[in-house]
XYZ file of N, CA and C in Angstrom:
162
model
N 0.824 -1.331 -0.009
C -0.126 -0.002 -0.100
C 0.913 1.396 -0.004
N 1.948 1.113 0.623
C 2.871 2.424 0.643
C 3.510 2.637 -0.629
N 3.801 1.522 -1.226
C 4.381 1.872 -2.880
C 3.079 2.747 -3.487
N 2.118 1.976 -3.619
C 0.923 2.791 -4.407
C 0.731 3.748 -4.360
N 0.899 4.381 -2.879
C 0.850 5.805 -2.135
C 1.728 6.850 -2.741
N 2.988 6.057 -2.748
C 4.381 7.048 -3.259
C 4.192 7.273 -4.834
N 3.355 6.043 -5.471
C 3.384 6.109 -6.957
C 2.350 7.093 -7.245
N 1.322 7.203 -6.663
C 0.192 8.133 -6.812
C 0.835 9.649 -6.562
N 1.483 9.853 -5.503
C 1.933 11.050 -5.182
C 3.100 11.403 -6.323
N 3.760 10.841 -6.891
C 4.959 11.099 -7.667
C 3.935 11.249 -8.923
N 3.011 10.808 -9.562
C 2.103 11.133 -10.588
C 1.418 12.141 -10.639
N 0.987 12.519 -9.114
C 0.302 13.601 -8.801
C 1.032 14.948 -9.247
N 2.572 14.919 -8.315
C 3.178 16.243 -8.260
C 4.105 16.353 -9.650
N 4.262 15.541 -10.715
C 5.107 15.430 -11.704
C 4.505 16.421 -12.407
N 3.284 16.842 -12.869
C 2.935 17.938 -13.891
C 3.201 19.022 -13.196
N 2.753 19.335 -11.692
C 3.324 20.708 -11.472
C 4.905 21.093 -11.210
N 5.617 19.908 -11.174
C 6.973 20.139 -11.349
C 7.535 20.696 -12.687
N 6.807 20.031 -13.876
C 7.196 20.043 -15.057
C 6.764 21.739 -15.320
N 5.696 22.130 -15.030
C 4.980 23.267 -15.257
C 5.853 24.172 -14.765
N 6.398 24.182 -13.511
C 7.558 25.017 -12.711
C 8.843 25.178 -13.508
N 9.165 23.924 -13.736
C 10.558 24.195 -14.701
C 10.353 25.044 -15.733
N 9.084 24.674 -16.569
C 8.731 25.281 -17.942
C 8.768 26.961 -17.776
N 8.025 27.254 -16.675
C 7.862 28.756 -16.679
C 9.325 29.236 -15.967
N 10.201 28.896 -15.094
C 11.438 29.238 -14.921
C 12.385 29.031 -16.373
N 12.142 28.299 -16.938
C 12.871 28.421 -18.118
C 12.462 29.332 -19.395
N 11.172 29.673 -19.297
C 10.708 31.127 -19.893
C 11.064 32.258 -19.145
N 11.050 32.559 -18.231
C 11.697 33.393 -17.578
C 13.158 33.954 -17.992
N 13.877 32.750 -17.710
C 15.208 32.903 -18.242
C 15.809 33.241 -19.596
N 14.545 32.501 -20.485
C 14.842 32.746 -21.992
C 14.746 34.380 -21.944
N 13.374 34.894 -21.479
C 13.006 36.223 -21.475
C 14.238 37.307 -21.302
N 14.616 36.876 -20.054
C 15.865 37.781 -19.437
C 17.040 37.771 -20.358
N 17.495 36.654 -20.767
C 18.799 36.808 -21.496
C 18.623 36.787 -22.811
N 17.511 36.173 -23.556
C 17.261 36.413 -24.948
C 17.813 34.829 -25.514
N 16.955 34.187 -26.470
C 17.275 32.964 -27.249
C 18.272 32.837 -28.120
N 18.544 33.983 -28.954
C 19.316 33.992 -30.103
C 20.701 34.879 -29.620
N 21.140 34.624 -28.743
C 22.218 35.557 -28.432
C 23.477 34.683 -27.954
N 24.131 33.906 -28.990
C 25.357 32.959 -28.229
C 26.621 33.689 -28.181
N 26.592 34.967 -28.541
C 27.842 35.599 -28.132
C 28.029 36.214 -26.665
N 26.647 36.456 -26.161
C 26.753 36.701 -24.752
C 26.911 38.568 -24.931
N 26.711 39.306 -25.807
C 26.463 40.769 -25.835
C 25.087 41.304 -25.557
N 24.948 42.399 -24.992
C 23.738 42.612 -25.068
C 23.093 43.177 -26.036
N 22.114 42.742 -26.515
C 21.215 42.945 -27.648
C 19.899 43.551 -27.296
N 19.618 44.583 -26.977
C 17.962 45.072 -26.600
C 17.580 45.275 -28.060
N 18.113 45.441 -28.837
C 17.246 46.150 -30.152
C 16.281 45.040 -30.813
N 16.269 43.941 -30.770
C 15.264 42.937 -31.319
C 14.290 42.239 -30.188
N 13.939 42.666 -29.116
C 13.211 42.297 -28.085
C 11.874 42.758 -28.310
N 10.904 41.644 -28.038
C 9.485 42.211 -28.090
C 9.165 42.085 -26.471
N 8.441 43.099 -25.816
C 7.717 43.113 -24.403
C 7.089 41.791 -24.349
N 7.472 41.226 -23.167
C 6.805 40.223 -22.704
C 5.752 40.085 -21.942
N 5.692 41.349 -20.890
C 4.468 41.960 -20.335
C 4.859 43.487 -20.130
N 3.874 44.383 -20.511
C 4.219 45.662 -20.337
C 5.017 46.282 -19.231
N 4.542 45.586 -17.715
C 5.093 46.024 -16.506
C 6.533 45.414 -16.066
N 7.013 44.177 -17.009
C 7.914 43.618 -16.327
C 9.180 44.397 -16.292
N 9.937 44.313 -15.287
C 11.216 45.090 -14.833
C 12.185 43.985 -14.713
């Protein structure tokens, strides 16, 4: 019974963990930019993700 409870808990929490990692990934991509392999600051081609994002 303990194994079934752990299995259910794992399957219940997995979508939330994946969603949180996806949101963190999108936040990091928004801050750094996705097509910047040189590491130089290029603010000219950014589209605002949210108007009040600072």
